[in-house]
CSV table of C-alpha atoms in Angstrom, one decimal:
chain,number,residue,atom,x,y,z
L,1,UNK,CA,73.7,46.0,145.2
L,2,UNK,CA,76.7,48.4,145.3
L,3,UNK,CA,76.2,49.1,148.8
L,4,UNK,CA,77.3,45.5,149.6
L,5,UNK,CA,80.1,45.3,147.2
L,6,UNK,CA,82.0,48.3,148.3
L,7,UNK,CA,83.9,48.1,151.6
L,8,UNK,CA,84.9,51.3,152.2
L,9,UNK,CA,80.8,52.1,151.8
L,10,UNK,CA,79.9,49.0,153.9
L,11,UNK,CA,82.3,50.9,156.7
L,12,UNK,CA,80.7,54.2,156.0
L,13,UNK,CA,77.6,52.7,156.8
L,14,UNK,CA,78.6,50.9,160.2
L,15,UNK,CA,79.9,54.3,160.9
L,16,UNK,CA,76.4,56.0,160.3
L,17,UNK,CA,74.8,53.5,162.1
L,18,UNK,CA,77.0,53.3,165.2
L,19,UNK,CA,76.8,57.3,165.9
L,20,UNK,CA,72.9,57.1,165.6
L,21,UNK,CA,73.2,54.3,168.2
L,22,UNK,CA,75.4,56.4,170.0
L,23,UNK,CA,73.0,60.0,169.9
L,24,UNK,CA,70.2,57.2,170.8
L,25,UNK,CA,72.7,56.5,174.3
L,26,UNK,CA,73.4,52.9,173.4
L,27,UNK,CA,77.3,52.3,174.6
L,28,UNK,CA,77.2,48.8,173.7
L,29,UNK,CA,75.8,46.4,170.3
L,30,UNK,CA,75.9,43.0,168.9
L,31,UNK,CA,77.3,42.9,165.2
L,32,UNK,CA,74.6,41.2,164.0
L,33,UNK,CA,72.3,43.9,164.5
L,34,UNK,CA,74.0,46.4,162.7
L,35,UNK,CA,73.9,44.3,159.9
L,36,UNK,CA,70.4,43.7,160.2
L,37,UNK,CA,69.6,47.9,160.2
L,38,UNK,CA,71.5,48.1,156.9
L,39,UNK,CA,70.6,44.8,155.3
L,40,UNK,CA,74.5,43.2,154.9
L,41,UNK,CA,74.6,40.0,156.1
L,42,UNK,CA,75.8,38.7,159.6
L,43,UNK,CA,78.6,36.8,158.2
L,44,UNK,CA,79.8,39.7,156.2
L,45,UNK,CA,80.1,42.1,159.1
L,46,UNK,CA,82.1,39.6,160.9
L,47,UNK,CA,84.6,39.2,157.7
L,48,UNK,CA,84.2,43.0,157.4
L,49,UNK,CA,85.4,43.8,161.5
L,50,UNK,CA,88.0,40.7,161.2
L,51,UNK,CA,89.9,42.6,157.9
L,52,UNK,CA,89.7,46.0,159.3
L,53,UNK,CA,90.6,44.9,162.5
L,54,UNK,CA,87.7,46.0,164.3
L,55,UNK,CA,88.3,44.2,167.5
L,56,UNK,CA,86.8,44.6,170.9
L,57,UNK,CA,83.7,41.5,171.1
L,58,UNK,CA,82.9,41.1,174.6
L,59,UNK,CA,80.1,40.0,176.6
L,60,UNK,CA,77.1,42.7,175.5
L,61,UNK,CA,79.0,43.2,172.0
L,62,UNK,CA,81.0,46.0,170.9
L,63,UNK,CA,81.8,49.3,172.7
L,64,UNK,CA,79.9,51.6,170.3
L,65,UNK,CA,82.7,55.1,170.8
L,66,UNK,CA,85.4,52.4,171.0
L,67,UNK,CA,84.5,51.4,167.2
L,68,UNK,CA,83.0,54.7,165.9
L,69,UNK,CA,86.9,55.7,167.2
L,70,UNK,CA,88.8,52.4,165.3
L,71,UNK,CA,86.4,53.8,161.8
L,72,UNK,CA,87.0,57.1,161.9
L,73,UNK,CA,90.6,56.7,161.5
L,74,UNK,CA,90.5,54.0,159.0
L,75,UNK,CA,88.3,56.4,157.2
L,76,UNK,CA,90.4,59.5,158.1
L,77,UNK,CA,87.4,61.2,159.9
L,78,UNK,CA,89.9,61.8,162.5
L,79,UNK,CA,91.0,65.1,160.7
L,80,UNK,CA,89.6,67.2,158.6
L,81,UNK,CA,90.4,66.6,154.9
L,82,UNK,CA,91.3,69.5,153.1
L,83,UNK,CA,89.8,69.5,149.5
L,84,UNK,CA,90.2,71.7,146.2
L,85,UNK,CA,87.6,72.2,143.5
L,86,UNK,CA,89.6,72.7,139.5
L,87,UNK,CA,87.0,74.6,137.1
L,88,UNK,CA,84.5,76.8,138.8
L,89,UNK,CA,81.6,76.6,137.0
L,90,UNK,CA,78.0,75.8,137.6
L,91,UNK,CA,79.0,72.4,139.0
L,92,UNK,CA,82.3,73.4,140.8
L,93,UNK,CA,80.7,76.0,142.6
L,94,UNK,CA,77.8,74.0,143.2
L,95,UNK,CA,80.2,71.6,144.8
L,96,UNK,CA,81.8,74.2,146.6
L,97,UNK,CA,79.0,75.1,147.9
L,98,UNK,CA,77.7,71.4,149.0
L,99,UNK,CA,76.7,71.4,152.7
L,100,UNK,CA,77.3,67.9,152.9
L,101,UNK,CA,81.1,67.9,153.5
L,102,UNK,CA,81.4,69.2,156.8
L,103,UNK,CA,79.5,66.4,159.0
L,104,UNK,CA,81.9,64.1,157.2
L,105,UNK,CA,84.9,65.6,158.3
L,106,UNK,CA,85.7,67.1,154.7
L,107,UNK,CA,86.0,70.8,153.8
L,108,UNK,CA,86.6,72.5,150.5
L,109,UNK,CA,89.6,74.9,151.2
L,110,UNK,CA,89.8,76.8,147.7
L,111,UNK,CA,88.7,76.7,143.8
L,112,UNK,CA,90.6,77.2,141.0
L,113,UNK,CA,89.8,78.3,137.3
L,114,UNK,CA,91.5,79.9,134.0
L,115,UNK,CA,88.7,82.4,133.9
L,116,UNK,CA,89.7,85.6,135.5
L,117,UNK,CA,85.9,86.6,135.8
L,118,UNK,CA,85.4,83.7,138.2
L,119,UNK,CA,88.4,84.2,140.2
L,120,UNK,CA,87.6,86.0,143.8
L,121,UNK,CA,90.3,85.8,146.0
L,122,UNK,CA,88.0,87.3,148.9
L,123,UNK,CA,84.7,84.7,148.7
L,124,UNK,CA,84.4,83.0,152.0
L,125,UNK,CA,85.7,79.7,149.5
L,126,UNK,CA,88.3,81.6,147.5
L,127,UNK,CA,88.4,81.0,144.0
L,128,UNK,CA,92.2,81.3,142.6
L,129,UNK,CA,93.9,81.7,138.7
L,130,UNK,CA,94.7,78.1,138.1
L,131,UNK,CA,98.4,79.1,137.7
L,132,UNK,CA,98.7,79.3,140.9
L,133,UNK,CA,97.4,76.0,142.2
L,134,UNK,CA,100.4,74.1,142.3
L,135,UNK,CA,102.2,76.8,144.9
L,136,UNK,CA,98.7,76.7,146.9
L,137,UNK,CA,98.7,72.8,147.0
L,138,UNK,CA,102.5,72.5,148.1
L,139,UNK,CA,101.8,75.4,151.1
L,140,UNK,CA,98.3,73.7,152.5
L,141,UNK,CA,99.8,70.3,152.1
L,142,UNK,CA,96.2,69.5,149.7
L,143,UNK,CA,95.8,65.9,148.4
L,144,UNK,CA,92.1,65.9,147.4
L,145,UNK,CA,90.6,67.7,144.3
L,146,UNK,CA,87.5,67.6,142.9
L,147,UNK,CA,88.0,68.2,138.9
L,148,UNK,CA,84.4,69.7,137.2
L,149,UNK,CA,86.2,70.8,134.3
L,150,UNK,CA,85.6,71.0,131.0
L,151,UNK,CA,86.3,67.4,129.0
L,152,UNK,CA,89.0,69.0,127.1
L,153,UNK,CA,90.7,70.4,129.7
L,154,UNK,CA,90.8,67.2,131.7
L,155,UNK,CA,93.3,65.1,130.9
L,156,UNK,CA,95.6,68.1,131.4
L,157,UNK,CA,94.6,69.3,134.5
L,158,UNK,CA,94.7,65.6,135.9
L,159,UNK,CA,98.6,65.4,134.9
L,160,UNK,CA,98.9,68.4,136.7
L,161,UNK,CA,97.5,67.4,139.9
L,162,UNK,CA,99.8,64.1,139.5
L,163,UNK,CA,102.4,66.2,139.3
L,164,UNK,CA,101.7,68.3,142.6
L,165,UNK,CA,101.6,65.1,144.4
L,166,UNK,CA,97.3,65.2,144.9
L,167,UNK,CA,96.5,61.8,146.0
L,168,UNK,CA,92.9,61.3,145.2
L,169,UNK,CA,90.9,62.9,142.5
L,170,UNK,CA,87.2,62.9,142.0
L,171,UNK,CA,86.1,63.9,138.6
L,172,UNK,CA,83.2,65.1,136.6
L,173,UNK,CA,84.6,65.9,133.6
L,174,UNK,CA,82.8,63.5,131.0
L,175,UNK,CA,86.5,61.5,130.5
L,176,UNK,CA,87.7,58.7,131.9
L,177,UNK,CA,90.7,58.7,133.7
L,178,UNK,CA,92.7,56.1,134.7
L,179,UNK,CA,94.0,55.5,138.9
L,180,UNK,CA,97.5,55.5,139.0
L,181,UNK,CA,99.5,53.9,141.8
L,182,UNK,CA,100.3,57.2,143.5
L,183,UNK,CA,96.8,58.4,142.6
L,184,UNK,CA,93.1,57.4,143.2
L,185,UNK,CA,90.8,58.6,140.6
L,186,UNK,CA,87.4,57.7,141.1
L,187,UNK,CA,85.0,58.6,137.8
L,188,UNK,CA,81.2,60.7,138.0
L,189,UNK,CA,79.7,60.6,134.5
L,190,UNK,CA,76.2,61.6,134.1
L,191,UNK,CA,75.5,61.0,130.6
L,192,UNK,CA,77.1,57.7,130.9
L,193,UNK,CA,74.7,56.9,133.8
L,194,UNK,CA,71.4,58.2,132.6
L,195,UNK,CA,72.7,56.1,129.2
L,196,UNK,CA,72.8,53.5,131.5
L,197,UNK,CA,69.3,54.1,133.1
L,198,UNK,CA,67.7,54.8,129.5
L,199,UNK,CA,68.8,51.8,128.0
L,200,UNK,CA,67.0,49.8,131.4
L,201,UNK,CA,64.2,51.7,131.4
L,202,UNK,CA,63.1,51.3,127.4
L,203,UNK,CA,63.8,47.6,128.6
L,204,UNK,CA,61.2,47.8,130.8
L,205,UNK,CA,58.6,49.9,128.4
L,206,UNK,CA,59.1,47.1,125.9
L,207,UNK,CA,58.1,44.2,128.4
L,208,UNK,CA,54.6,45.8,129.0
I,1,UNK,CA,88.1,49.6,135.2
I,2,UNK,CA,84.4,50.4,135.1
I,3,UNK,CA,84.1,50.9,131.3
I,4,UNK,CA,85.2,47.7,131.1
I,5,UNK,CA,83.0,45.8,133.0
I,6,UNK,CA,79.5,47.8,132.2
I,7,UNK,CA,78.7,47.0,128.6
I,8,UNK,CA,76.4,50.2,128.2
I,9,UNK,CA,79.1,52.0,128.9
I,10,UNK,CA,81.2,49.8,126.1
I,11,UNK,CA,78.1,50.3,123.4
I,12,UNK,CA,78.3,54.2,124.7
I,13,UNK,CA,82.0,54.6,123.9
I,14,UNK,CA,81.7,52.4,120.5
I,15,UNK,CA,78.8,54.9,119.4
I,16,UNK,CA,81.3,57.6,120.5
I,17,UNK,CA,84.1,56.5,118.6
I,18,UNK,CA,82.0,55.6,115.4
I,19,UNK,CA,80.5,59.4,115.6
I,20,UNK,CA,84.2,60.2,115.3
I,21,UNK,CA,84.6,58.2,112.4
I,22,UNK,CA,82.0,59.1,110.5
I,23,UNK,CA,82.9,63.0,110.8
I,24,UNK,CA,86.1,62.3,109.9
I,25,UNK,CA,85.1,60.5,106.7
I,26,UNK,CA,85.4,57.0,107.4
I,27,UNK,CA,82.7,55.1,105.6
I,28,UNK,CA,83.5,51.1,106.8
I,29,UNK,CA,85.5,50.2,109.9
I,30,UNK,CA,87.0,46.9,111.5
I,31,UNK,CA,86.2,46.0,115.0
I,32,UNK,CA,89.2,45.1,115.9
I,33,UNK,CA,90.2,48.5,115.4
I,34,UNK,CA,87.2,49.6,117.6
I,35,UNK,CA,88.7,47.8,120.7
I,36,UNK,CA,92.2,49.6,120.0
I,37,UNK,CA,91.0,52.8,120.4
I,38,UNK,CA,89.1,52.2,123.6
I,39,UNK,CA,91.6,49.8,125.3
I,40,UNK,CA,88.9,47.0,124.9
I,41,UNK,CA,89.6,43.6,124.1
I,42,UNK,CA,89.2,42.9,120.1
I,43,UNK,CA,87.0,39.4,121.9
I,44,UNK,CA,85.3,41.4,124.1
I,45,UNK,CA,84.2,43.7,121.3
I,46,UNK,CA,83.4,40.8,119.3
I,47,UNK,CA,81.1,39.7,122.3
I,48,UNK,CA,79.4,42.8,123.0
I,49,UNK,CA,78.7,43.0,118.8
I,50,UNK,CA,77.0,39.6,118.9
I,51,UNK,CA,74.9,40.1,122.5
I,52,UNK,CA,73.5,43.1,121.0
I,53,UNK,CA,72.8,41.9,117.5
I,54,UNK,CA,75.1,44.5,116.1
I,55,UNK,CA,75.5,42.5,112.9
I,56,UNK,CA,76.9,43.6,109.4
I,57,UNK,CA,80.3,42.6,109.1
I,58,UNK,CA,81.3,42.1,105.3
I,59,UNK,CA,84.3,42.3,103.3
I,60,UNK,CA,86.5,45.6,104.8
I,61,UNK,CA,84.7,45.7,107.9
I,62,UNK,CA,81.1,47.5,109.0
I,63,UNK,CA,79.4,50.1,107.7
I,64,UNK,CA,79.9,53.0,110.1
I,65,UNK,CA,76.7,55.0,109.3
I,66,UNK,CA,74.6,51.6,109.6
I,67,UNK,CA,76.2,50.8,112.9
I,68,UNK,CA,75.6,54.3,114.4
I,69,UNK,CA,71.9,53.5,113.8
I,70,UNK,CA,72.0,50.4,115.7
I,71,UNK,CA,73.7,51.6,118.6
I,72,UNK,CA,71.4,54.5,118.4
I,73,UNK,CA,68.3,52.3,118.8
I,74,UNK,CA,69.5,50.6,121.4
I,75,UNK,CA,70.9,53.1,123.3
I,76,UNK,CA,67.8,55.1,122.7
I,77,UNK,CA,69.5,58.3,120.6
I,78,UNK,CA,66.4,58.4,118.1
I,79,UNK,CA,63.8,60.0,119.8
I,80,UNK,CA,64.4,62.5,122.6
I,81,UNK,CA,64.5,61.3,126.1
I,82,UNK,CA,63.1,64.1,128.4
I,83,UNK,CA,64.0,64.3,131.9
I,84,UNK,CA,62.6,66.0,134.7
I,85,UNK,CA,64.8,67.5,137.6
I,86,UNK,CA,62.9,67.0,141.5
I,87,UNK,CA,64.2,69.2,144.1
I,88,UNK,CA,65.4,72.7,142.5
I,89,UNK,CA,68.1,73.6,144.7
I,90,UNK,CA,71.8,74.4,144.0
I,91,UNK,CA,72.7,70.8,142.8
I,92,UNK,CA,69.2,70.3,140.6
I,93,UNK,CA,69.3,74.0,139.1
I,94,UNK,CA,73.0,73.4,137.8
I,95,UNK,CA,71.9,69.8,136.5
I,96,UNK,CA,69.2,71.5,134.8
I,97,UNK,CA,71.4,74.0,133.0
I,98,UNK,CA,74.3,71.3,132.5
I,99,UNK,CA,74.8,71.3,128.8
I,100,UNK,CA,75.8,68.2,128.2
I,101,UNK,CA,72.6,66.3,127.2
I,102,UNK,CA,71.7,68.3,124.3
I,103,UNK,CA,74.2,66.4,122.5
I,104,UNK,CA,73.3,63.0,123.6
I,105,UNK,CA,69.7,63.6,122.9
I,106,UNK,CA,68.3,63.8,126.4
I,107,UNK,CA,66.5,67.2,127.1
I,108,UNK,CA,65.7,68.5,131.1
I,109,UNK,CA,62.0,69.8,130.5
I,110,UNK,CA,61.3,70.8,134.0
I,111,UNK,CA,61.8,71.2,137.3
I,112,UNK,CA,59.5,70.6,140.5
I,113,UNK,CA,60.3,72.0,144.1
I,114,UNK,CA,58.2,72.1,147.2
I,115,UNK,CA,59.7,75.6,148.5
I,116,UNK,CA,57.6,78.4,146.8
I,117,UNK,CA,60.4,81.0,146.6
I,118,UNK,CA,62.0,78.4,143.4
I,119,UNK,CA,59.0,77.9,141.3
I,120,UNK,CA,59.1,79.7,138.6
I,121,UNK,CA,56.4,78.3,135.7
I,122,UNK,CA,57.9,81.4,133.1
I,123,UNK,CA,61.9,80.4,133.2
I,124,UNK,CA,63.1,78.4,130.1
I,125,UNK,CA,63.0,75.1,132.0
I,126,UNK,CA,60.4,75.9,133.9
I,127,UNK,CA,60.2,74.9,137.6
I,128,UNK,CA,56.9,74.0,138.7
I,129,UNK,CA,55.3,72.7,142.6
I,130,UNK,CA,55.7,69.4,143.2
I,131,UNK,CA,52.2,68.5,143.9
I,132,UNK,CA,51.7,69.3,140.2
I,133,UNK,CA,54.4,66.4,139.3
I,134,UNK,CA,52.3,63.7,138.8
I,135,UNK,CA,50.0,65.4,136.5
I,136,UNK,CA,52.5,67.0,134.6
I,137,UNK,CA,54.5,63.3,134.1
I,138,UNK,CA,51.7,61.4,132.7
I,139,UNK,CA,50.3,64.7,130.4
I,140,UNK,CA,54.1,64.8,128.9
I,141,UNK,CA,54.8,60.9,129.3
I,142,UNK,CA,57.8,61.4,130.9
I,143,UNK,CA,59.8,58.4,131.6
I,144,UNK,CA,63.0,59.3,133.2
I,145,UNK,CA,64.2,61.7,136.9
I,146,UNK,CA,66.8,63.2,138.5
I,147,UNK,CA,66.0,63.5,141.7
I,148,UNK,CA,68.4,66.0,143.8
I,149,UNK,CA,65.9,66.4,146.9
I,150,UNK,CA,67.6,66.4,150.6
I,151,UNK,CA,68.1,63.2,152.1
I,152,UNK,CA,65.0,63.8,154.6
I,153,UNK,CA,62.6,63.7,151.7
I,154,UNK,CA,64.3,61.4,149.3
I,155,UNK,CA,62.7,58.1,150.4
I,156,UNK,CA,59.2,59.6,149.5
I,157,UNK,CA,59.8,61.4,146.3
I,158,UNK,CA,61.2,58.3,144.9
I,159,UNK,CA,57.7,56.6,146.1
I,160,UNK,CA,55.7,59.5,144.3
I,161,UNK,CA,58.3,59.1,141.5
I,162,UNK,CA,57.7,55.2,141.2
I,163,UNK,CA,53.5,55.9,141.5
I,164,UNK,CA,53.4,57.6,138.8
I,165,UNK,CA,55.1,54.6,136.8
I,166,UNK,CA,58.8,57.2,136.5
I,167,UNK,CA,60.9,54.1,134.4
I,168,UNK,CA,63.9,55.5,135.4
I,169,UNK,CA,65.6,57.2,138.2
I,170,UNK,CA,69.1,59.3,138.8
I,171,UNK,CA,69.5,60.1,142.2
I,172,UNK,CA,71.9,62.3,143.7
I,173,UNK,CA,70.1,62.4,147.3
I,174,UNK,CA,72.5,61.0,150.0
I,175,UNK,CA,71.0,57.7,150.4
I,176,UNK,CA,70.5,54.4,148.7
I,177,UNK,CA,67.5,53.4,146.5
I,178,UNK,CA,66.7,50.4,145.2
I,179,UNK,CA,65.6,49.5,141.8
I,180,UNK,CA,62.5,47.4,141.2
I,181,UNK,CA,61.5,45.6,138.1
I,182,UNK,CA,59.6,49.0,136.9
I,183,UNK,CA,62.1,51.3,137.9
I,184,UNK,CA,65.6,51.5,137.6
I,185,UNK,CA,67.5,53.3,140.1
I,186,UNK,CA,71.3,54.7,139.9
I,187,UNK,CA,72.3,56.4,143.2
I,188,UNK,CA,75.6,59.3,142.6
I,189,UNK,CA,76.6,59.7,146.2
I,190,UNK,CA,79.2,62.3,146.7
I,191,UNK,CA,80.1,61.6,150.1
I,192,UNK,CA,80.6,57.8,149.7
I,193,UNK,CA,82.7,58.7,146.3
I,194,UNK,CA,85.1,61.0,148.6
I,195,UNK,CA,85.2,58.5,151.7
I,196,UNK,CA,86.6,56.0,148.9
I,197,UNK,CA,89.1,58.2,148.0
I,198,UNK,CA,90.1,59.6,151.5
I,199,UNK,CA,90.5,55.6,152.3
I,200,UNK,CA,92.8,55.1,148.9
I,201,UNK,CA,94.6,58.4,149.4
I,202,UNK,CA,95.8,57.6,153.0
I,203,UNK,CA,96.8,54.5,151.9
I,204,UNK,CA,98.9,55.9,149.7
I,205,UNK,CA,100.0,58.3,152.1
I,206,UNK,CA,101.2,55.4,154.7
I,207,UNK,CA,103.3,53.7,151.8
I,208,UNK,CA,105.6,56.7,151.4
């Protein structure tokens, strides 16, 4: 299960968790409950709070702000992250438009496409000529893009963003591109996952 | 790298690659030369060629045209794999017009919503109620979801989904869903992709 082999997920999780224990009024918990409510092991919580350094075990458990505090800066909910959308079209501005950012501490700050008849410099998100995105990234201090551009445009627009110093880079485009050491790509393709899901499921038509 | 270590992915890109072949000419190919162009292993593409009976290797290599047709069948190219979209909002209507499937024969035939202000039976993908889903799947036999429904309702859509014996399942919904052995599940989670690269990004950022 990839919820179990992804730390930074398993972390999320505890996160989740520990604020709904937190609107519920708990102050306090025992680590092996939490990983009872997400179905993670004892052990692995412990070896999860012992790398992170989530400290703070004492008589009654945890103290539940004390840790929702200790995650939120490993997972920089502690300030809002500032992120750009490259290529603003139906997906771009869907993502622009994604309401789930903003509980998470996240908040897309600006588009950017080649296509003057998507660029609105007044929308509530502004939508900018991609020429100017490296000036824009350098004055906001950005270091997160989201990249829904087209697969030929790709590999060029992610050199760019390497080039203005953008840290972490999710992308869309159907191409994969490689993580560099001074930059974290992390991969969404959707043909390659419903390939994926076909070739299980005719599995499981040819079994009956 | 996470071509690397999901061999539908692997057959995906081979397929890919052999496409290119072909329309550039090529009538026979080696496999060695196969790995080279996707920054596979030549032993790995050996492996893959042998655990899915993609046999044929004579004298000046594999016939491209006959190899396409394997990967094809297994990958389920030959027939057209129709998918329907479940919740109709900003994210499902832009993966309904996402013109990307066409050309890896997979085909969005509906959509289904619960708010009566979407459905709209006359559109070129028509979106229909959702309480007419289950009729509509097993009238069109259709195997395969996306499912972009708010987290609230997720968990039960994928129940509905599942009840009417839905093989396969892509879900964008922010929460994680298990596959069974009838139903395969991939979960895209947005939020949990960005976390991952927040984490990665600030570590970067604490290196400088």
């Amino acid at each position: 299960m990839f919820s179990n082999s992804d730390p930074i997920r398993r972390l999320s999780n505890y996160r989740r968790v520990l604020c709904k224990l937190r609107a519920l009024g708990f102050e306090r918990f025992v680590s092996d409950n939490l990983g009872g409510a997400l179905d993670i092991s004892p052990a692995q919580v412990r070896k999860d709070f012992a790398d992170y350094g989530l400290t703070g075990n004492k008589k009654g458990g945890y103290d539940v702000r004390d840790l929702i505090e200790k995650l939120n800066k490993i997972l920089g909910k502690n300030e809002l992250q500032k992120i750009i959308v490259v290529g603003c079209g139906g997906m771009g501005r869907t993502l622009m438009g994604y309401n789930g950012f903003s509980g998470e501490g996240m908040k897309v700050v600006a588009g950017f496409d080649s296509n003057p008849s998507l660029i609105d410099p007044r929308a509530i998100i502004p939508i900018y000529d991609i020429n100017d995105m490296p000036e824009y990234i350098q004055k906001e201090k950005i270091e997160l893009a989201i990249m829904t551009v087209p697969e030929s445009a790709a590999s060029k627009v992610s050199e760019v963003l390497k080039g203005c110093h953008i840290k972490g880079i999710l992308n869309f485009a159907p191409i994969m591109l490689k993580s560099s050491e001074e930059c974290i790509i992390r991969n969404i393709n959707i043909i390659h996952e419903m390939e994926n899901i076909i070739y299980f499921a005719r599995k499981i038509g040819n079994e009956d």
